[in-house]
mmCIF file of C-alpha atoms in Angstrom:
data_model
loop_
_atom_site.group_PDB
_atom_site.id
_atom_site.type_symbol
_atom_site.label_atom_id
_atom_site.label_comp_id
_atom_site.label_asym_id
_atom_site.label_seq_id
_atom_site.Cartn_x
_atom_site.Cartn_y
_atom_site.Cartn_z
ATOM 1 C CA UNK A 29 -11.642 -5.610 12.918
ATOM 2 C CA UNK A 30 -8.200 -5.561 12.142
ATOM 3 C CA UNK A 31 -6.847 -2.255 11.809
ATOM 4 C CA UNK A 32 -3.413 0.131 11.766
ATOM 5 C CA UNK A 33 -2.867 3.133 13.232
ATOM 6 C CA UNK A 34 -0.431 5.394 12.362
ATOM 7 C CA UNK A 35 -0.583 8.386 15.101
ATOM 8 C CA UNK A 36 1.630 11.223 13.223
ATOM 9 C CA UNK A 37 1.206 12.777 9.912
ATOM 10 C CA UNK A 38 4.256 14.195 10.137
ATOM 11 C CA UNK A 39 7.715 13.735 11.730
ATOM 12 C CA UNK A 40 10.414 16.368 11.566
ATOM 13 C CA UNK A 41 13.892 15.531 12.620
ATOM 14 C CA UNK A 42 17.475 17.065 12.053
ATOM 15 C CA UNK A 43 19.829 15.038 10.430
ATOM 16 C CA UNK A 44 21.723 12.809 13.086
ATOM 17 C CA UNK A 45 18.904 12.844 15.209
ATOM 18 C CA UNK A 46 17.236 9.317 16.531
ATOM 19 C CA UNK A 47 13.911 8.170 14.505
ATOM 20 C CA UNK A 48 10.986 6.574 15.676
ATOM 21 C CA UNK A 49 7.794 6.226 13.765
ATOM 22 C CA UNK A 50 5.084 4.826 15.357
ATOM 23 C CA UNK A 51 2.551 1.774 14.436
ATOM 24 C CA UNK A 52 0.003 0.076 16.766
ATOM 25 C CA UNK A 53 -2.106 -2.615 15.135
ATOM 26 C CA UNK A 54 -5.405 -4.331 15.998
ATOM 27 C CA UNK A 55 -5.291 -8.147 15.261
ATOM 28 C CA UNK A 56 -6.728 -10.825 17.253
ATOM 29 C CA UNK A 57 -4.537 -13.772 15.541
ATOM 30 C CA UNK A 58 -0.772 -13.750 15.432
ATOM 31 C CA UNK A 59 0.539 -10.952 13.501
ATOM 32 C CA UNK A 60 2.667 -10.609 10.095
ATOM 33 C CA UNK A 61 3.368 -6.688 9.843
ATOM 34 C CA UNK A 62 5.342 -4.895 7.152
ATOM 35 C CA UNK A 63 6.940 -1.130 6.565
ATOM 36 C CA UNK A 64 6.529 0.308 3.364
ATOM 37 C CA UNK A 65 7.909 3.063 2.214
ATOM 38 C CA UNK A 66 7.506 6.152 -0.622
ATOM 39 C CA UNK A 67 10.454 8.240 -1.624
ATOM 40 C CA UNK A 68 9.587 11.252 -3.682
ATOM 41 C CA UNK A 69 8.951 10.149 -7.000
ATOM 42 C CA UNK A 70 9.337 6.512 -6.343
ATOM 43 C CA UNK A 71 6.723 3.773 -6.171
ATOM 44 C CA UNK A 72 5.688 2.529 -2.848
ATOM 45 C CA UNK A 73 7.826 -0.226 -2.258
ATOM 46 C CA UNK A 74 8.586 -2.976 0.818
ATOM 47 C CA UNK A 75 11.353 -1.558 3.698
ATOM 48 C CA UNK A 76 10.986 -4.447 5.660
ATOM 49 C CA UNK A 77 9.220 -7.109 7.607
ATOM 50 C CA UNK A 78 8.834 -8.405 11.024
ATOM 51 C CA UNK A 79 9.481 -11.903 10.447
ATOM 52 C CA UNK A 80 12.903 -11.250 8.653
ATOM 53 C CA UNK A 81 13.939 -9.350 11.804
ATOM 54 C CA UNK A 82 16.920 -7.437 9.674
ATOM 55 C CA UNK A 83 18.022 -3.723 9.252
ATOM 56 C CA UNK A 84 17.218 -2.008 6.450
ATOM 57 C CA UNK A 85 19.068 1.132 5.636
ATOM 58 C CA UNK A 86 19.595 1.267 9.277
ATOM 59 C CA UNK A 87 15.921 0.650 10.426
ATOM 60 C CA UNK A 88 15.193 -1.768 12.441
ATOM 61 C CA UNK A 89 11.319 -2.584 13.866
ATOM 62 C CA UNK A 90 10.101 -4.530 16.530
ATOM 63 C CA UNK A 91 7.096 -6.502 16.784
ATOM 64 C CA UNK A 92 5.698 -6.252 20.492
ATOM 65 C CA UNK A 93 2.640 -8.207 21.005
ATOM 66 C CA UNK A 94 1.795 -7.024 24.373
ATOM 67 C CA UNK A 95 1.504 -3.376 23.273
ATOM 68 C CA UNK A 96 0.206 -4.032 20.109
ATOM 69 C CA UNK A 97 3.101 -1.995 18.428
ATOM 70 C CA UNK A 98 5.493 -2.131 15.305
ATOM 71 C CA UNK A 99 7.446 0.866 15.566
ATOM 72 C CA UNK A 100 9.804 1.628 13.043
ATOM 73 C CA UNK A 101 13.348 2.923 14.294
ATOM 74 C CA UNK A 102 16.844 4.178 13.057
ATOM 75 C CA UNK A 103 19.152 5.724 15.813
ATOM 76 C CA UNK A 104 20.442 8.585 13.351
ATOM 77 C CA UNK A 105 18.505 9.761 10.475
ATOM 78 C CA UNK A 106 19.814 10.766 7.248
ATOM 79 C CA UNK A 107 18.270 13.551 4.487
ATOM 80 C CA UNK A 108 17.698 10.473 2.122
ATOM 81 C CA UNK A 109 15.569 9.077 4.838
ATOM 82 C CA UNK A 110 12.697 11.555 4.023
ATOM 83 C CA UNK A 111 9.785 9.896 2.402
ATOM 84 C CA UNK A 112 6.555 8.764 3.345
ATOM 85 C CA UNK A 113 6.386 5.476 5.230
ATOM 86 C CA UNK A 114 3.303 3.074 6.015
ATOM 87 C CA UNK A 115 2.953 0.304 8.303
ATOM 88 C CA UNK A 116 0.947 -2.717 6.899
ATOM 89 C CA UNK A 117 -0.650 -5.412 8.532
ATOM 90 C CA UNK A 118 -1.488 -8.823 6.689
ATOM 91 C CA UNK A 119 -4.575 -9.975 6.740
ATOM 92 C CA UNK A 120 -5.373 -13.772 7.908
ATOM 93 C CA UNK A 121 -2.676 -14.371 4.433
ATOM 94 C CA UNK A 122 -4.593 -12.450 1.954
ATOM 95 C CA UNK A 123 -4.380 -8.638 1.292
ATOM 96 C CA UNK A 124 -2.215 -6.063 3.658
ATOM 97 C CA UNK A 125 -4.074 -3.275 5.814
ATOM 98 C CA UNK A 126 -2.387 -0.066 5.677
ATOM 99 C CA UNK A 127 -1.951 2.604 7.982
ATOM 100 C CA UNK A 128 -2.280 6.061 6.641
ATOM 101 C CA UNK A 129 1.301 6.746 6.216
ATOM 102 C CA UNK A 130 3.969 9.125 8.076
ATOM 103 C CA UNK A 131 5.567 11.872 6.443
ATOM 104 C CA UNK A 132 9.446 11.721 7.486
ATOM 105 C CA UNK A 133 11.200 14.783 6.977
ATOM 106 C CA UNK A 134 14.715 14.703 7.722
ATOM 107 C CA UNK A 135 16.343 18.440 7.482
ATOM 108 C CA UNK A 136 20.108 19.515 8.089
ATOM 109 C CA UNK B 13 10.409 -2.670 -17.643
ATOM 110 C CA UNK B 14 8.944 -5.805 -16.018
ATOM 111 C CA UNK B 15 7.268 -4.294 -13.073
ATOM 112 C CA UNK B 16 3.741 -3.723 -12.287
ATOM 113 C CA UNK B 17 2.341 -1.157 -15.363
ATOM 114 C CA UNK B 18 -0.892 0.881 -15.209
ATOM 115 C CA UNK B 19 -2.930 2.633 -17.539
ATOM 116 C CA UNK B 20 -4.054 5.300 -17.866
ATOM 117 C CA UNK B 21 -1.673 7.227 -15.214
ATOM 118 C CA UNK B 22 -4.214 9.882 -15.100
ATOM 119 C CA UNK B 23 -8.125 10.489 -16.053
ATOM 120 C CA UNK B 24 -10.816 13.257 -15.842
ATOM 121 C CA UNK B 25 -13.721 12.147 -16.295
ATOM 122 C CA UNK B 26 -17.673 13.621 -14.869
ATOM 123 C CA UNK B 27 -20.305 12.086 -12.538
ATOM 124 C CA UNK B 28 -22.112 9.471 -13.341
ATOM 125 C CA UNK B 29 -19.590 8.212 -16.213
ATOM 126 C CA UNK B 30 -18.048 4.854 -15.825
ATOM 127 C CA UNK B 31 -13.778 4.225 -16.121
ATOM 128 C CA UNK B 32 -11.897 1.376 -16.606
ATOM 129 C CA UNK B 33 -8.269 1.225 -15.025
ATOM 130 C CA UNK B 34 -6.088 -1.714 -15.994
ATOM 131 C CA UNK B 35 -2.793 -3.361 -14.528
ATOM 132 C CA UNK B 36 -0.499 -5.642 -15.696
ATOM 133 C CA UNK B 37 1.326 -7.492 -12.806
ATOM 134 C CA UNK B 38 4.994 -8.379 -12.768
ATOM 135 C CA UNK B 39 6.264 -11.005 -14.664
ATOM 136 C CA UNK B 40 5.589 -14.572 -13.446
ATOM 137 C CA UNK B 41 3.270 -12.752 -10.163
ATOM 138 C CA UNK B 42 0.086 -14.014 -10.091
ATOM 139 C CA UNK B 43 -1.736 -12.035 -7.730
ATOM 140 C CA UNK B 44 -3.404 -8.590 -8.361
ATOM 141 C CA UNK B 45 -4.694 -6.315 -5.668
ATOM 142 C CA UNK B 46 -6.326 -2.747 -5.954
ATOM 143 C CA UNK B 47 -6.017 -0.211 -3.651
ATOM 144 C CA UNK B 48 -7.564 3.106 -3.404
ATOM 145 C CA UNK B 49 -5.899 6.291 -1.773
ATOM 146 C CA UNK B 50 -8.085 9.552 -1.425
ATOM 147 C CA UNK B 51 -7.135 12.523 0.811
ATOM 148 C CA UNK B 52 -6.591 11.521 4.642
ATOM 149 C CA UNK B 53 -7.934 7.895 3.605
ATOM 150 C CA UNK B 54 -4.198 6.279 3.360
ATOM 151 C CA UNK B 55 -4.297 2.948 1.209
ATOM 152 C CA UNK B 56 -7.685 1.018 1.673
ATOM 153 C CA UNK B 57 -7.455 -2.386 0.286
ATOM 154 C CA UNK B 58 -10.383 -2.928 -2.767
ATOM 155 C CA UNK B 59 -10.339 -6.491 -3.743
ATOM 156 C CA UNK B 60 -7.456 -8.670 -5.011
ATOM 157 C CA UNK B 61 -7.421 -11.717 -7.494
ATOM 158 C CA UNK B 62 -5.083 -14.614 -7.526
ATOM 159 C CA UNK B 63 -4.791 -16.735 -11.020
ATOM 160 C CA UNK B 64 -7.641 -15.581 -12.572
ATOM 161 C CA UNK B 65 -10.168 -16.144 -9.071
ATOM 162 C CA UNK B 66 -11.140 -13.456 -6.489
ATOM 163 C CA UNK B 67 -9.419 -14.224 -3.563
ATOM 164 C CA UNK B 68 -10.208 -11.278 -0.798
ATOM 165 C CA UNK B 69 -12.449 -8.384 -0.841
ATOM 166 C CA UNK B 70 -12.048 -5.308 0.908
ATOM 167 C CA UNK B 71 -13.845 -1.727 0.958
ATOM 168 C CA UNK B 72 -15.234 -2.200 -2.469
ATOM 169 C CA UNK B 73 -18.436 -0.347 -3.567
ATOM 170 C CA UNK B 74 -20.930 -2.261 -5.493
ATOM 171 C CA UNK B 75 -20.457 0.325 -8.034
ATOM 172 C CA UNK B 76 -16.473 -0.920 -8.503
ATOM 173 C CA UNK B 77 -15.781 -4.803 -9.948
ATOM 174 C CA UNK B 78 -12.670 -5.887 -11.040
ATOM 175 C CA UNK B 79 -11.441 -9.165 -13.209
ATOM 176 C CA UNK B 80 -8.178 -10.649 -13.761
ATOM 177 C CA UNK B 81 -7.872 -12.072 -17.358
ATOM 178 C CA UNK B 82 -5.903 -15.338 -18.610
ATOM 179 C CA UNK B 83 -3.077 -13.407 -19.281
ATOM 180 C CA UNK B 84 -3.046 -12.065 -15.419
ATOM 181 C CA UNK B 85 -3.705 -8.761 -16.285
ATOM 182 C CA UNK B 86 -6.635 -6.768 -14.422
ATOM 183 C CA UNK B 87 -9.060 -4.060 -14.837
ATOM 184 C CA UNK B 88 -10.727 -1.899 -12.488
ATOM 185 C CA UNK B 89 -14.290 -0.820 -13.398
ATOM 186 C CA UNK B 90 -15.334 2.171 -11.446
ATOM 187 C CA UNK B 91 -19.468 3.232 -12.951
ATOM 188 C CA UNK B 92 -21.899 5.703 -11.542
ATOM 189 C CA UNK B 93 -18.651 7.739 -10.450
ATOM 190 C CA UNK B 94 -19.619 10.232 -7.711
ATOM 191 C CA UNK B 95 -17.326 13.194 -7.070
ATOM 192 C CA UNK B 96 -16.114 11.172 -3.971
ATOM 193 C CA UNK B 97 -14.215 8.366 -6.050
ATOM 194 C CA UNK B 98 -11.469 11.171 -7.083
ATOM 195 C CA UNK B 99 -8.366 9.289 -5.813
ATOM 196 C CA UNK B 100 -5.293 7.599 -6.406
ATOM 197 C CA UNK B 101 -5.733 3.866 -7.456
ATOM 198 C CA UNK B 102 -2.928 1.712 -7.163
ATOM 199 C CA UNK B 103 -2.237 -1.880 -8.042
ATOM 200 C CA UNK B 104 -0.075 -4.038 -6.822
ATOM 201 C CA UNK B 105 1.086 -7.825 -7.799
ATOM 202 C CA UNK B 106 2.933 -10.269 -5.853
ATOM 203 C CA UNK B 107 4.427 -13.776 -6.841
ATOM 204 C CA UNK B 108 1.952 -16.159 -4.303
ATOM 205 C CA UNK B 109 -1.506 -15.891 -3.145
ATOM 206 C CA UNK B 110 -0.425 -14.560 -0.193
ATOM 207 C CA UNK B 111 0.350 -10.956 0.140
ATOM 208 C CA UNK B 112 4.406 -11.741 0.988
ATOM 209 C CA UNK B 113 5.664 -8.522 -0.583
ATOM 210 C CA UNK B 114 3.784 -6.617 -2.719
ATOM 211 C CA UNK B 115 5.166 -4.571 -5.964
ATOM 212 C CA UNK B 116 3.182 -1.556 -6.495
ATOM 213 C CA UNK B 117 2.631 0.201 -9.871
ATOM 214 C CA UNK B 118 2.585 4.065 -10.167
ATOM 215 C CA UNK B 119 -0.756 4.452 -9.982
ATOM 216 C CA UNK B 120 -3.995 5.747 -11.628
ATOM 217 C CA UNK B 121 -5.134 9.362 -10.642
ATOM 218 C CA UNK B 122 -8.983 9.892 -11.416
ATOM 219 C CA UNK B 123 -10.435 13.100 -11.054
ATOM 220 C CA UNK B 124 -13.906 13.127 -11.064
ATOM 221 C CA UNK B 125 -15.503 16.456 -11.612
#
């Protein structure tokens, strides 16, 4: 069955430290993966998708099919990065399956 | 605001009752998705409609049903409510039948007492 696992509920880092939010998936086909973010008092919104291979707000994510992972990384965290982050898997071109989310807290 | 709108924002009701949650997608979006977010469960996919037709089903209980109307707005009906149905219900829309980028509403918070 398709599944997305985000092992950390909470990740706390200091400003300027590197960030890695972990995401592992289970999918038999060729996966299409996304990271969504929800800032305080804002709607859940797309941060990036693996097929675009771009960096958004300094974040990047590389699909590793061997390890079935799609970790989100940023070299230097900023306080404004504090938010809830969800990893999501495209379920055969229909709906997205989301992980349970990781809260990132960046403090100065 | 041409974004996804959901009503009501908050709803408190009793066990055994029935409620209807409403969602208007972004202008031009044909797909509507419903998700349930309860404590420790993350976002659980319930159901998807595309241009009025059911397209995909997730973990939706038989007590729950949904539809999408000709004007593309959607309603999620929850009946015989139980305490465990208390959750935040999100609607999202996308332009096409495949998810691509989903645009989310602010959610409807349902509390069942």
